[in-house]
CSV table of C-alpha atoms in Angstrom, one decimal:
chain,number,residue,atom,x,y,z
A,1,UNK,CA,32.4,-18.0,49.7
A,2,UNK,CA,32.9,-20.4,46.6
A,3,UNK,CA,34.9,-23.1,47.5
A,4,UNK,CA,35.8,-26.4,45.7
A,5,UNK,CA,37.5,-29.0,47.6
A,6,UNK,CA,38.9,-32.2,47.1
A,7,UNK,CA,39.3,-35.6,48.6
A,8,UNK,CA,40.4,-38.9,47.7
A,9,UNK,CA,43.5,-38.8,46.3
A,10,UNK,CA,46.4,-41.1,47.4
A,11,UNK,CA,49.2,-43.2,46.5
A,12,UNK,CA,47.7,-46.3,44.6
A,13,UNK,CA,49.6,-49.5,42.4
A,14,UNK,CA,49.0,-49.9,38.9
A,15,UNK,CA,45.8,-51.3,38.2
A,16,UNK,CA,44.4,-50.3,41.2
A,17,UNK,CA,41.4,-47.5,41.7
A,18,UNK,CA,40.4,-44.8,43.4
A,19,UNK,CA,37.7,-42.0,43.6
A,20,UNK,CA,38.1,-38.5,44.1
A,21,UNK,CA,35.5,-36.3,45.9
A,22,UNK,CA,35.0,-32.9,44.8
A,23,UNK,CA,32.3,-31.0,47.0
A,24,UNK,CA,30.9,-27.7,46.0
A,25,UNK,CA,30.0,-24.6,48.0
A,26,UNK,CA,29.0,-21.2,47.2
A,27,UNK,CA,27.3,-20.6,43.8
A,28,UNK,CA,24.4,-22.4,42.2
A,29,UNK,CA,25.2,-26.4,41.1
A,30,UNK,CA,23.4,-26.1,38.5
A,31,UNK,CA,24.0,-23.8,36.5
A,32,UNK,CA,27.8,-25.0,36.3
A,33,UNK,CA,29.6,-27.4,34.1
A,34,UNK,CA,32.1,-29.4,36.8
A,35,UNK,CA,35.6,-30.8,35.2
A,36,UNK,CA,38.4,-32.9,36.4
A,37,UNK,CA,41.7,-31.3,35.8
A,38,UNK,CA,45.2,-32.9,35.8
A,39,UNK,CA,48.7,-31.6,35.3
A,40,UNK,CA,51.8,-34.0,35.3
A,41,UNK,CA,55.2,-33.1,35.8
A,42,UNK,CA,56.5,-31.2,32.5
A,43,UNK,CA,52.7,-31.5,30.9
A,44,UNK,CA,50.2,-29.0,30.0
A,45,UNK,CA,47.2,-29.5,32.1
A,46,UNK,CA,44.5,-31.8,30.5
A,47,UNK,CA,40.9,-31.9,30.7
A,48,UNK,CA,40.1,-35.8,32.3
A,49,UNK,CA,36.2,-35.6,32.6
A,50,UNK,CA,33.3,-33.1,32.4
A,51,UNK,CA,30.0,-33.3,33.4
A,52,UNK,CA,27.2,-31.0,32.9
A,53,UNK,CA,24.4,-32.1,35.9
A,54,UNK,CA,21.1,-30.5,34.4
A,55,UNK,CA,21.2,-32.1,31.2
A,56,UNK,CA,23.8,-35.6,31.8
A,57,UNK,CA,26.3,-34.4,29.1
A,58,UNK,CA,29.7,-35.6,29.7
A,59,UNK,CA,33.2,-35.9,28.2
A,60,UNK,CA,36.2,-37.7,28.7
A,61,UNK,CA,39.9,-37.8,27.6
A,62,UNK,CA,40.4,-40.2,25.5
A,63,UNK,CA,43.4,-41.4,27.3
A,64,UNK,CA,40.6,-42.3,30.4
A,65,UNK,CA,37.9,-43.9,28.5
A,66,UNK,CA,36.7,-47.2,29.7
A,67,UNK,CA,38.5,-46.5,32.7
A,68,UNK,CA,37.2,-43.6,34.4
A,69,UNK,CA,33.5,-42.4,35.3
A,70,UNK,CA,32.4,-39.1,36.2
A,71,UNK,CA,29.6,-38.3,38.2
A,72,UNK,CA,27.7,-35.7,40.0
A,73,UNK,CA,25.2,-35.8,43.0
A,74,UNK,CA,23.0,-32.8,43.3
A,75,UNK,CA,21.7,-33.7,46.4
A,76,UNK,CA,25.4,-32.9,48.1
A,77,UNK,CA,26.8,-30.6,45.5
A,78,UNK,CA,29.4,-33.3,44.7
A,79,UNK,CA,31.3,-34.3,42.1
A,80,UNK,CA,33.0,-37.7,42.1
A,81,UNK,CA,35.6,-39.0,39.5
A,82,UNK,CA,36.0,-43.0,40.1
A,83,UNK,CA,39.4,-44.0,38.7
A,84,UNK,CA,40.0,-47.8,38.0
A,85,UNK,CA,42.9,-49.4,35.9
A,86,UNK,CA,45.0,-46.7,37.2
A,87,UNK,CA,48.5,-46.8,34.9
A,88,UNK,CA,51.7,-45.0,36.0
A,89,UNK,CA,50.6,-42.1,33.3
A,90,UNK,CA,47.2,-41.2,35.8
A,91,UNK,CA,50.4,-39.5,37.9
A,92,UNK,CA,49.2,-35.9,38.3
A,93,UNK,CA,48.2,-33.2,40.5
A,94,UNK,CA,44.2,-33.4,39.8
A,95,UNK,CA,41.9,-30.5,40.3
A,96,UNK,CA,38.4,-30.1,40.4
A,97,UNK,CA,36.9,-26.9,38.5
A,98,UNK,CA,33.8,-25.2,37.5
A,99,UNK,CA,32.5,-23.3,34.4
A,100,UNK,CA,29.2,-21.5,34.1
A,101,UNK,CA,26.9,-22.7,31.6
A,102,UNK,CA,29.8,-24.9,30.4
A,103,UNK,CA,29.3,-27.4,27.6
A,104,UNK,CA,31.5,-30.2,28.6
A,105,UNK,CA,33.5,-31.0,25.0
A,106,UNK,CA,34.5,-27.7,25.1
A,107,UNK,CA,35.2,-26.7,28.2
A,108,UNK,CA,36.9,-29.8,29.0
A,109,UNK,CA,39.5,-29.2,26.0
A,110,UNK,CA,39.8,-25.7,27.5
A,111,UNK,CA,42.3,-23.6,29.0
A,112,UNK,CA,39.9,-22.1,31.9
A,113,UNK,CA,37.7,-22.1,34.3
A,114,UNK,CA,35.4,-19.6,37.0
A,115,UNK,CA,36.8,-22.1,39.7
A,116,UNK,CA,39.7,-24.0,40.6
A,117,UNK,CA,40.0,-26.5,43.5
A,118,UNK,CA,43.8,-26.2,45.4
A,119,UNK,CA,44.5,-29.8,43.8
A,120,UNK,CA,44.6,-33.1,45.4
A,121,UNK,CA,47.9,-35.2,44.2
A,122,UNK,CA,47.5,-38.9,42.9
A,123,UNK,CA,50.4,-41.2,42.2
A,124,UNK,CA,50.3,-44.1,40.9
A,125,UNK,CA,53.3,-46.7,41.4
A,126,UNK,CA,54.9,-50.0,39.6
């Protein structure tokens, strides 16, 4: 069973961090491109970070650069996404997803994905 799931979301002040856990189950880590998702209220979902484990390639919004890492740990299937300087904007439902043989400045400015995590919310308050 393929299964993406999340962890690590939460209700956080501006300027504060978090990370989110996404762990893996089911298909082949590396042969997949992993992404952090978000959709805000009223917004089209945006591509936040990509990362492609076998080769290190990775992508970010620009509206997260400098403030957001992505990373992956193949030992546990995991993805991690380590929010800091979180503004009120960062308020989303963020999902972690998974593309086949993705190349992460495309498929992080993308519309789809083979798998979808159920979403993990994170709100971030004044």
């Amino acid at each position: 069973e393929v299964r993406l799931v999340e962890s690590g979301g939460g209700l956080v002040q501006v300027g504060g961090s978090l990370r989110l856990s996404c762990a893996s189950s089911g298909f082949d880590f590396d042969d997949y491109a992993f992404g952090w998702f978000r959709r805000a209220p009223g917004k089209e979902r945006e591509g936040v970070s990509c990362i492609r484990n076998t080769d290190g390639i990775i992508h970010y919004a620009n509206s997260v650069k400098g403030r957001f890492t992505i990373t992956s740990d193949n030992a546990t299937n995991t993805v991690y996404l380590q929010m800091n300087d979180l503004k009120p904007e960062d308020t989303a439902v963020y999902y972690c997803a998974a593309e086949w043989r993705g190349f992460p400045p495309y498929y992080c400015r993308g519309p789809r994905s083979d798998y979808w995590g159920q979403g993990i919310q994170v709100t971030v308050s004044s």
